[in-house]
CSV table of C-alpha atoms in Angstrom, one decimal:
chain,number,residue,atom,x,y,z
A,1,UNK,CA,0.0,0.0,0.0
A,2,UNK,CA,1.7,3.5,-0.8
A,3,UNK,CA,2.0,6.2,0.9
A,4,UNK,CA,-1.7,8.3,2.0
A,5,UNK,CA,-1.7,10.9,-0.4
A,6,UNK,CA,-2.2,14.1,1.5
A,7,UNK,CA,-5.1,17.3,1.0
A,8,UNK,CA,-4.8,18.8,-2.3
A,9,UNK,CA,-1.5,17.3,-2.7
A,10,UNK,CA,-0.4,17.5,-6.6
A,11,UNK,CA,-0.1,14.2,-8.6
A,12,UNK,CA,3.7,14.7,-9.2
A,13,UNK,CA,4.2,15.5,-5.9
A,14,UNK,CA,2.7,12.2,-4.9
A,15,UNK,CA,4.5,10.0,-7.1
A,16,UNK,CA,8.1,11.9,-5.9
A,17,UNK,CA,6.8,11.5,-2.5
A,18,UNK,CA,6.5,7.8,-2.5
A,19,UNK,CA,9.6,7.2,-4.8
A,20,UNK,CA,11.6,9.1,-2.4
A,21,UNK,CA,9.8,8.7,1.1
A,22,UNK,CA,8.4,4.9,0.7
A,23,UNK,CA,10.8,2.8,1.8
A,24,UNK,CA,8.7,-0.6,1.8
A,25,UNK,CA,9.2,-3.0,-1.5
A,26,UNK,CA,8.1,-3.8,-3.5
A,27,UNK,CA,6.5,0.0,-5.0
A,28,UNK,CA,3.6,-0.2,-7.6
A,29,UNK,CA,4.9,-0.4,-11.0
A,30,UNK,CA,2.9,2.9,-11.3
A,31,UNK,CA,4.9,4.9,-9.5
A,32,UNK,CA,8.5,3.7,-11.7
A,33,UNK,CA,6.5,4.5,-14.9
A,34,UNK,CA,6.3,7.9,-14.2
A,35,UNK,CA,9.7,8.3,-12.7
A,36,UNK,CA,10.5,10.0,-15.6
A,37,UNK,CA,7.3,11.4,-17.3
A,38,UNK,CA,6.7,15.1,-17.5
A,39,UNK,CA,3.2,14.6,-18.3
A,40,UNK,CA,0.3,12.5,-15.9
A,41,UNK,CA,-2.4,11.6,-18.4
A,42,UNK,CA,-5.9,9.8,-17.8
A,43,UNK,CA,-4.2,6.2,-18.0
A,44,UNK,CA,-2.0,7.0,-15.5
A,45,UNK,CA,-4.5,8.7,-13.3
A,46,UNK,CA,-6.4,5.2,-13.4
A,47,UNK,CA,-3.4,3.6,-12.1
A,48,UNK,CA,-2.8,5.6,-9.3
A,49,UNK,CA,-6.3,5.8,-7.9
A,50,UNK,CA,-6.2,1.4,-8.7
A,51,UNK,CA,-2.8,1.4,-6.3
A,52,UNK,CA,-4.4,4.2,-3.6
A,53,UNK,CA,-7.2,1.0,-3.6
A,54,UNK,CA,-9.8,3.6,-5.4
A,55,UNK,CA,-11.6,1.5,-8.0
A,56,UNK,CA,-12.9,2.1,-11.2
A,57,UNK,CA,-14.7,5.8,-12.0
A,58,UNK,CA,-15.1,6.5,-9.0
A,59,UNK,CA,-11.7,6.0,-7.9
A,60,UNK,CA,-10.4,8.5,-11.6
A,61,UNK,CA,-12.7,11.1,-10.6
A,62,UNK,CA,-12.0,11.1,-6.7
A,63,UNK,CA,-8.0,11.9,-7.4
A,64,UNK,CA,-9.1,14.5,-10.2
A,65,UNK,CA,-11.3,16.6,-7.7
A,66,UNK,CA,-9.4,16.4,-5.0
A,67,UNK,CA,-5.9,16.6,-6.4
A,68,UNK,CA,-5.8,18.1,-9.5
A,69,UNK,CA,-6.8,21.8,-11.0
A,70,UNK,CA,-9.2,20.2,-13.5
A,71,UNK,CA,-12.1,20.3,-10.7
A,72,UNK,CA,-12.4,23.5,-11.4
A,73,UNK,CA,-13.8,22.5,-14.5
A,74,UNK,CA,-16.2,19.8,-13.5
A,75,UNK,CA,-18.4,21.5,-10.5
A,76,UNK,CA,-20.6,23.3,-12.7
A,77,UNK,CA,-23.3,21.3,-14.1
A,78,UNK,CA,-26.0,21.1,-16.4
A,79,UNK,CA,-29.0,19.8,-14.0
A,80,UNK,CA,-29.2,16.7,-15.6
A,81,UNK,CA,-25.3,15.4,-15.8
A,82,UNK,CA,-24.4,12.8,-13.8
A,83,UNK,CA,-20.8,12.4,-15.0
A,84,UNK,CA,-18.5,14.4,-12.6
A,85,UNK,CA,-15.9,14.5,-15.6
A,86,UNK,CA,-17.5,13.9,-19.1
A,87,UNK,CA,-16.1,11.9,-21.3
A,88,UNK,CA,-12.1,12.2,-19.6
A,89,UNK,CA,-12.2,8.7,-17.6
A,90,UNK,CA,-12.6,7.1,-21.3
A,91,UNK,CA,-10.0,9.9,-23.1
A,92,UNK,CA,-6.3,8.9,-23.2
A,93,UNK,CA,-5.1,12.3,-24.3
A,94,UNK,CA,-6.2,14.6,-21.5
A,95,UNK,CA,-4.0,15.9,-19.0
A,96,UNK,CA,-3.9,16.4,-15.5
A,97,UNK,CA,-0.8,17.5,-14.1
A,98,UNK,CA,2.2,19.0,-15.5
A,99,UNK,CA,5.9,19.1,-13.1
A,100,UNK,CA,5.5,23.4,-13.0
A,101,UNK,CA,5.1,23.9,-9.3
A,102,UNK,CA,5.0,27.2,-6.6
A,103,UNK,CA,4.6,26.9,-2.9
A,104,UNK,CA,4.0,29.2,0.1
A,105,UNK,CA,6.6,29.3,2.6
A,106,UNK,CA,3.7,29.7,5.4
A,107,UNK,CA,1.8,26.6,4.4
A,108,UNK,CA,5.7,24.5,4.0
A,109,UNK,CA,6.2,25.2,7.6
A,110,UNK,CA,2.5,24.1,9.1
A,111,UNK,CA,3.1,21.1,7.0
A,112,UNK,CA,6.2,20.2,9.1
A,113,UNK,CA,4.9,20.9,12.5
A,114,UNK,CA,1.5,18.8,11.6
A,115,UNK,CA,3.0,15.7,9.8
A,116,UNK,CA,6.8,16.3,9.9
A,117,UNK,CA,6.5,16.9,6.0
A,118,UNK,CA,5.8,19.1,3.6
A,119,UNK,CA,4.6,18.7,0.1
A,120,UNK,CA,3.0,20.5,-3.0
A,121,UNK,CA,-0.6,21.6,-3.5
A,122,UNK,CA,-2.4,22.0,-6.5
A,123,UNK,CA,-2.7,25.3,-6.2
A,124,UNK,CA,0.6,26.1,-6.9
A,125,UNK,CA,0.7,24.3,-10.1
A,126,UNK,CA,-2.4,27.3,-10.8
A,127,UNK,CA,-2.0,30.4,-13.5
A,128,UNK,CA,-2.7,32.3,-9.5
A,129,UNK,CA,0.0,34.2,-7.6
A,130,UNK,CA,-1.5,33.5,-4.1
A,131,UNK,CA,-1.9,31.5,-2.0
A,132,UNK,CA,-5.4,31.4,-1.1
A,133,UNK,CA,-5.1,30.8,2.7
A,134,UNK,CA,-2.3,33.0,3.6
A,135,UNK,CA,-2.4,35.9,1.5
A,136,UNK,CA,1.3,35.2,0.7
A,137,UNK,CA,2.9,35.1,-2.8
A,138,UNK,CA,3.2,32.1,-4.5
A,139,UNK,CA,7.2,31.2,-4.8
A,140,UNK,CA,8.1,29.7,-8.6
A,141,UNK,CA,11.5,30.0,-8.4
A,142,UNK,CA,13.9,28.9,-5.6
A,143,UNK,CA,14.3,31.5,-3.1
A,144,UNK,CA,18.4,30.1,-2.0
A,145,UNK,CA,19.8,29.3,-5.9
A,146,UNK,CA,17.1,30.9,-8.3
A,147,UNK,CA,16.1,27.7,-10.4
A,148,UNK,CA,12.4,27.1,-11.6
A,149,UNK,CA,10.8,24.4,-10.0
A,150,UNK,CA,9.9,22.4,-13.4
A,151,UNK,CA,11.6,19.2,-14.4
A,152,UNK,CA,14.0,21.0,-16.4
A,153,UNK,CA,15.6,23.2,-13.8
A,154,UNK,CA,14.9,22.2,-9.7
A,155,UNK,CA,12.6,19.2,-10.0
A,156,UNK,CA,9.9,18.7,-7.1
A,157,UNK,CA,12.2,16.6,-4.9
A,158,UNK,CA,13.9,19.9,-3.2
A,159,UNK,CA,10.6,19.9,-1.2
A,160,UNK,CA,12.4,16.9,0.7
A,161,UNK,CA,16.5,16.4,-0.1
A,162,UNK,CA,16.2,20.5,0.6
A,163,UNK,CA,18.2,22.9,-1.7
A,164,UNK,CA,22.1,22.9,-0.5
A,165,UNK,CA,21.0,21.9,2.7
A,166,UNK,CA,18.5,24.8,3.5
A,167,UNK,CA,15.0,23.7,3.6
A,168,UNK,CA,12.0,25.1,1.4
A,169,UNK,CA,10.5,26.2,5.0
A,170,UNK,CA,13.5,28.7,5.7
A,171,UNK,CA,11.8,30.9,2.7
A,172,UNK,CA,10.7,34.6,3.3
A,173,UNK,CA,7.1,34.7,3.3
A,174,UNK,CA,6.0,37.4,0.7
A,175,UNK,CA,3.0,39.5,1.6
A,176,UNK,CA,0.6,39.9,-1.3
A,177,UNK,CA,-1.0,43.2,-1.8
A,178,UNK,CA,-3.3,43.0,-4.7
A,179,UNK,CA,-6.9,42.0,-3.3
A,180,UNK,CA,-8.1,40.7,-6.8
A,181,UNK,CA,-5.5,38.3,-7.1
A,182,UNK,CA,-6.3,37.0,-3.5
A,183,UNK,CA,-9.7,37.2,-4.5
A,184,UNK,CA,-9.5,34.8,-7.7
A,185,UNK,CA,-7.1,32.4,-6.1
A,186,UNK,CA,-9.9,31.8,-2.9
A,187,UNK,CA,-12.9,31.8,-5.6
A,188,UNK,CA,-10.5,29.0,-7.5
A,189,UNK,CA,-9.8,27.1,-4.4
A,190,UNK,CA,-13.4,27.0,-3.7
A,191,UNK,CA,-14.2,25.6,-6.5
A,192,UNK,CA,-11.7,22.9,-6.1
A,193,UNK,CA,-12.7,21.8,-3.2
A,194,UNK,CA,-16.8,22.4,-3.5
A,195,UNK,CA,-18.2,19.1,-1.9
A,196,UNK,CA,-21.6,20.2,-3.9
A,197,UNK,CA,-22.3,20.0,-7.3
A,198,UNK,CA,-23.0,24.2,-8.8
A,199,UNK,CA,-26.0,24.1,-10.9
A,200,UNK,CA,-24.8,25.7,-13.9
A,201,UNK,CA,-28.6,27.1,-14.7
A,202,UNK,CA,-29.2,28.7,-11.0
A,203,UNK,CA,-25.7,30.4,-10.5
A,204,UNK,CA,-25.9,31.8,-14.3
A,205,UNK,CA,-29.2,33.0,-13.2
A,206,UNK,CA,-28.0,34.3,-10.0
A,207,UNK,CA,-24.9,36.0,-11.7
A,208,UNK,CA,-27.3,37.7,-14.0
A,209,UNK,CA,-29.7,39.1,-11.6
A,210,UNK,CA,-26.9,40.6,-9.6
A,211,UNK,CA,-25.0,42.3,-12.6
A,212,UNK,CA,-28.2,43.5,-13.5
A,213,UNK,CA,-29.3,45.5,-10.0
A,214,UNK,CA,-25.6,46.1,-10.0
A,215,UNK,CA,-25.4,47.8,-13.4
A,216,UNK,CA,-28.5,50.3,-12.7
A,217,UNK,CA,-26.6,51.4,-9.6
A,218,UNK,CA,-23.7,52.8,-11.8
A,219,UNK,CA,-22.6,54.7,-14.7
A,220,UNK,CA,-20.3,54.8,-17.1
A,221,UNK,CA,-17.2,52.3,-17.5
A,222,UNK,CA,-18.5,50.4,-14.3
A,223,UNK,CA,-21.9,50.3,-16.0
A,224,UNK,CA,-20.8,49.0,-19.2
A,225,UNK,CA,-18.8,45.8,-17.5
A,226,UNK,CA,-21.9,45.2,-15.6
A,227,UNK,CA,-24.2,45.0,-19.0
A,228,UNK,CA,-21.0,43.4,-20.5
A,229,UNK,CA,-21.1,40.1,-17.6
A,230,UNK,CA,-25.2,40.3,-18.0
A,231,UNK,CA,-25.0,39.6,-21.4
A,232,UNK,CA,-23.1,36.8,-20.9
A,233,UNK,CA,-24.8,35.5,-17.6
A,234,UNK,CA,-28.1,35.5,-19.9
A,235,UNK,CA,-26.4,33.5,-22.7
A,236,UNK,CA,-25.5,31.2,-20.1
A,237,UNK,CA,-29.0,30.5,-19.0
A,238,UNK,CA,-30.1,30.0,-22.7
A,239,UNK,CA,-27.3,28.0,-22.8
A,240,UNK,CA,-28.1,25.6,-19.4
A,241,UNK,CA,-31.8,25.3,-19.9
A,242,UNK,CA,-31.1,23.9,-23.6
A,243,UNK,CA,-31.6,20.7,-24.9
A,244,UNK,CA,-28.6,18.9,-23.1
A,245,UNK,CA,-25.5,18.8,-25.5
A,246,UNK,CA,-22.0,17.2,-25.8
A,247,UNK,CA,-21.2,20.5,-26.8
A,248,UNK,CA,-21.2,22.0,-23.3
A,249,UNK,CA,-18.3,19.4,-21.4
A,250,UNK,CA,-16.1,21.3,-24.6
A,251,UNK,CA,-16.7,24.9,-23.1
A,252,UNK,CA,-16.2,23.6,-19.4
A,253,UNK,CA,-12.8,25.7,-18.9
A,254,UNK,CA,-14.5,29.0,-20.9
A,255,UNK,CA,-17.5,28.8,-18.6
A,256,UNK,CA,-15.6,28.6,-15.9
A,257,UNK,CA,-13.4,31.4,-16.5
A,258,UNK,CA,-16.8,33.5,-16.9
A,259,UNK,CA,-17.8,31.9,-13.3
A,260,UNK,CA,-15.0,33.1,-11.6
A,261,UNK,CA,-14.3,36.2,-13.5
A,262,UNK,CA,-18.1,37.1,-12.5
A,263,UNK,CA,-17.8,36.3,-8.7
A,264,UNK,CA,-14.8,38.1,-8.3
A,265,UNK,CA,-16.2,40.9,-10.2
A,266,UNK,CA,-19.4,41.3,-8.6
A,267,UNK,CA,-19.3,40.1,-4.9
A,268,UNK,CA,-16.7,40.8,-1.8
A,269,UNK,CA,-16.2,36.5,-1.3
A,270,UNK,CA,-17.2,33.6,-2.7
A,271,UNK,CA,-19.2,32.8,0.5
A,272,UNK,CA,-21.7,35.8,-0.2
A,273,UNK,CA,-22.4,34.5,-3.7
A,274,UNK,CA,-22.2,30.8,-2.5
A,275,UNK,CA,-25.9,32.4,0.2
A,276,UNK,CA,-27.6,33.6,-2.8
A,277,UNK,CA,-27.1,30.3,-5.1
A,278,UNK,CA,-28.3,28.7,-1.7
A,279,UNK,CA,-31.7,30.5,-1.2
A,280,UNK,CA,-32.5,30.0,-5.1
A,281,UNK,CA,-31.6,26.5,-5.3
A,282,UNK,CA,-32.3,25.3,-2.0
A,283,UNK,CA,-30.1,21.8,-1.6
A,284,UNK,CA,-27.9,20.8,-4.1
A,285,UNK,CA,-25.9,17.5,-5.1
A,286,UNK,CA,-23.0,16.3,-3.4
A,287,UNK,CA,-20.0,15.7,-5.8
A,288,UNK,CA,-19.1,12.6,-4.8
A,289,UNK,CA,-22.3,11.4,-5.8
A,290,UNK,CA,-21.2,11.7,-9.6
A,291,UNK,CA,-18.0,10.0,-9.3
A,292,UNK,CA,-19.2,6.6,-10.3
A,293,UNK,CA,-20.3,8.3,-13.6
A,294,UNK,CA,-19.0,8.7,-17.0
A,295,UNK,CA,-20.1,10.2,-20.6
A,296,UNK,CA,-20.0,7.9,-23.5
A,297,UNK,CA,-18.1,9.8,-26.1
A,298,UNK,CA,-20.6,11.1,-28.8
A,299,UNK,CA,-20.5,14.1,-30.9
A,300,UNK,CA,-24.4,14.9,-30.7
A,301,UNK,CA,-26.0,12.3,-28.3
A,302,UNK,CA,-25.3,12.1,-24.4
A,303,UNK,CA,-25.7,8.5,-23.0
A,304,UNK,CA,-24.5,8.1,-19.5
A,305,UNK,CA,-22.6,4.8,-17.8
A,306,UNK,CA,-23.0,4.6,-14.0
A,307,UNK,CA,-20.3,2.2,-12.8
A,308,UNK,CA,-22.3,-0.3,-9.6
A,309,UNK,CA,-19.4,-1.6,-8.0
A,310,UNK,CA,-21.8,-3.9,-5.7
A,311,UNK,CA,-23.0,-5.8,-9.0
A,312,UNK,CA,-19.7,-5.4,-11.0
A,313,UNK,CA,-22.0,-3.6,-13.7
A,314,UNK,CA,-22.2,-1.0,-15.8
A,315,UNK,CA,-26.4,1.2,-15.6
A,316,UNK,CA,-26.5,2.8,-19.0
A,317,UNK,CA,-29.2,5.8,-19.0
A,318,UNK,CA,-29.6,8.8,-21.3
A,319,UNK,CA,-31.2,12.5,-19.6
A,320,UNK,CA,-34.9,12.9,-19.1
A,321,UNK,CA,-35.6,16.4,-19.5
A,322,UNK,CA,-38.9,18.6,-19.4
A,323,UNK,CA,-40.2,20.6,-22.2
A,324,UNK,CA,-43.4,22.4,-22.5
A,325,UNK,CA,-44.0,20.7,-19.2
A,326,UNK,CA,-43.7,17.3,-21.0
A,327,UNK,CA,-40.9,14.6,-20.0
A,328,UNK,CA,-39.0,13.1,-22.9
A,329,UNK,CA,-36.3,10.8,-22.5
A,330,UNK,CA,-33.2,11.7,-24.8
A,331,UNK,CA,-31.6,9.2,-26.9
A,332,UNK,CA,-31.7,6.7,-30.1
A,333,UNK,CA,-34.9,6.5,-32.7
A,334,UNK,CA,-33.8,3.3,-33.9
A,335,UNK,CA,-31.0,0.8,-32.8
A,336,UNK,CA,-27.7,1.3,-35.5
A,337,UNK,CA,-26.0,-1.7,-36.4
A,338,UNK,CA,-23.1,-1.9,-34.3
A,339,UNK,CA,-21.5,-4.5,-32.4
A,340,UNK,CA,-20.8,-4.5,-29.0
A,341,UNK,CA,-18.3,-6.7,-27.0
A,342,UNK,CA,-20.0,-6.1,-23.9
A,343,UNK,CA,-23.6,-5.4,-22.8
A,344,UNK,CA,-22.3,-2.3,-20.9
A,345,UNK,CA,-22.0,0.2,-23.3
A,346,UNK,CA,-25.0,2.2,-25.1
A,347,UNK,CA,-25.4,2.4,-28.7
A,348,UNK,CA,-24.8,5.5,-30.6
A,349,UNK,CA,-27.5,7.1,-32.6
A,350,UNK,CA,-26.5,8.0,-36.7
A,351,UNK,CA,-28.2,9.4,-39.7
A,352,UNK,CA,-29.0,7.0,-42.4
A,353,UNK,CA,-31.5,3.9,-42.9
A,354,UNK,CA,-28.4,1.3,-43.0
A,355,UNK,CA,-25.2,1.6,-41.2
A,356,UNK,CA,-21.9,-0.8,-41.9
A,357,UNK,CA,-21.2,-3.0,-39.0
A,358,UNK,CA,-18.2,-1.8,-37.0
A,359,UNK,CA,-17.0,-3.0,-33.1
A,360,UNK,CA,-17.1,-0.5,-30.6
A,361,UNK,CA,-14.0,-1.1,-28.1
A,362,UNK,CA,-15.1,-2.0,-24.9
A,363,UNK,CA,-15.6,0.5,-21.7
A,364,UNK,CA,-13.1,-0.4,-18.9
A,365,UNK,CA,-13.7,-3.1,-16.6
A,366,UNK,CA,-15.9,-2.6,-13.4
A,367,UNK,CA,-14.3,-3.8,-10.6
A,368,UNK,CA,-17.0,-6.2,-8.3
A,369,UNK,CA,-16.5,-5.2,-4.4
A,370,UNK,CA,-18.2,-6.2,-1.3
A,371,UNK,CA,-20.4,-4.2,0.4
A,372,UNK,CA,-17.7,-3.5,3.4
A,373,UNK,CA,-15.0,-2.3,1.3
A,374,UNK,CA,-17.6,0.3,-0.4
A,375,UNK,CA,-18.7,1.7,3.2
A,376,UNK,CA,-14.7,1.8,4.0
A,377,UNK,CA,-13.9,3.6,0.7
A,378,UNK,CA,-17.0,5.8,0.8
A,379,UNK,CA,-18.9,4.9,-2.0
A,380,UNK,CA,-21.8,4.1,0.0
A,381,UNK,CA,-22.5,6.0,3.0
């Protein structure tokens, strides 16, 4: 078993961590292949939450939201998605980590006199230049020799072998005085971390109602970003109460760059927008409830898998939606003729009155595990 991987510890970081810090043999072959990678794609991702003893979906989408940045991307939701990350557990090319790291000095040295460690956060892999729970300026480049910390220059392991015998905690903290920056860097942490699912309809709608009252309070430039963020809060709307669409899991980072560019814009914290979402919506879903969930990849069509790890099965189900007050279930007219290796995959819907026969590859395997371990692992509560 490797090491526990620590709160919003970095994927690289984990995998130098046990290299360097797990003295037990033998390792998981995992963490040897990517010795020397510079990229962590979705394979790998798979592997690691297989070794951590996180299985299947579940396991994938449990390391992205709680170690990588990509949760960002996945919290807001159309109402009827059930697949915390789309289409990525099946994708091979996505990443999810690259070896570019920053830390804050303040948050090095809690780390040693809680655990007797230190390690690096996801955060600091971030475009943001604070650290969201200090205020303090986020350190990219050695503060005793001057190197980068990228694979190229001073690779992650400094956090540990220390750099010429000075430690990473010895750093001058470096107060941050730009309150936007802090500002984006909390509403992005948030987001990380948001144990509820955002309903991408309610906070558009929210968003838009307050740029709105906001914009008839003001005048001139401050007027015209107001009206400039309503416009594109109301396209959002349009947008989320839609017929669902593949094409929405494409525009994931774009919407949520308008999210967090609107929140920091409009409100003082993320906690006062986070009250008004909450007295539209009422409850909302908890993320890990869409874990066990995945997209099947289709360009027009959205079929859904929901891995049961009790059964060892795969529930295929497509949205059911309400229009004109009338439920209609989403998905194929008639049956194409394709040919499946396994039962757990949906069928894809195409034009035409006669399709040639092609095999679909298979979905990955679903692990089968007793009732015990899911209670231990927290797949059922």
């Amino acid at each position: 078993m490797p090491l526990p991987i620590q709160p919003d510890e970095t994927l690289p970081s984990y995998v130098r961590r046990n290299l360097l810090l797990y003295w037990a043999e033998p390792k998981a072959e995992i963490f040897e292949d990517l010795r020397t990678r510079h990229v962590i794609k979705t394979a790998e991702v798979r592997r690691l939450a297989a070794a951590i003893g996180w299985p299947g979906c579940y396991g994938f989408n449990r390391l992205v939201h709680n170690h990588t940045l990509n949760a960002a991307f996945h919290v807001i939701k159309s109402d009827w998605d059930i697949a915390y990350s789309g289409t990525q557990y099946l994708s091979e090319g996505e990443r999810f980590s690259e070896w570019d790291a920053s830390f804050c000095p303040e948050c090095v040295r809690e780390d040693l006199k809680a655990h007797g460690f230190s390690y690096w956060r996801r955060y600091g892999a971030s475009k943001e230049s604070v650290c969201p729970k200090h205020n303090a300026v986020l350190l990219r480049e050695c503060p005793f020799c001057g190197q980068l910390f990228t694979r190229i220059d001073h690779d992650l392991d400094v956090m540990w072998r220390t750099c010429g015998g000075r430690h990473l905690a010895e750093a001058e903290v470096v107060p941050n005085h730009d309150p936007l920056a802090l500002k984006r860097a909390e509403v992005y942490q948030r987001l990380c971390s948001s144990p509820h699912i955002i309903s991408g309809l309610h906070a558009a709608k929210v968003l838009l109602d307050k740029a709105t009252d906001l914009s008839s309070q003001l005048s001139g430039e401050e007027r015209t970003k107001m009206q400039a963020i309503a416009l594109t809060m109301s396209d959002l709307v349009e947008r989320f109460a839609d017929v669902p669409s593949p094409k929405l899991e494409s525009r994931a980072g774009t919407i949520t760059a308008v999210f967090i560019h609107a929140v920091v814009t409009l409100y003082d914290g993320y906690d006062d927008f986070e009250r008004e979402l909450t007295s539209l919506v009422g409850s909302a879903r908890c993320t890990d409830s869409v874990w066990s969930s995945y997209r099947i990849p289709d360009t027009r069509y959205i079929h859904f898998v929901e891995e049961d790890y009790l059964q060892g099965l795969g529930v295929w189900s497509s949205p059911r939606i309400v229009l004109d007050g009338v439920v209609v279930q989403l998905g194929w007219h008639r049956p194409p003729s394709k040919l499946y290796p396994c039962c757990n995959s949906p069928l894809s819907l195409h034009n035409g009155p006669t399709q040639r026969n092609t095999t679909v590859a298979a979905s990955p395997s679903i692990p089968k595990i007793g009732l015990a371990n899911a209670r231990a692992i927290g797949i059922i509560k």
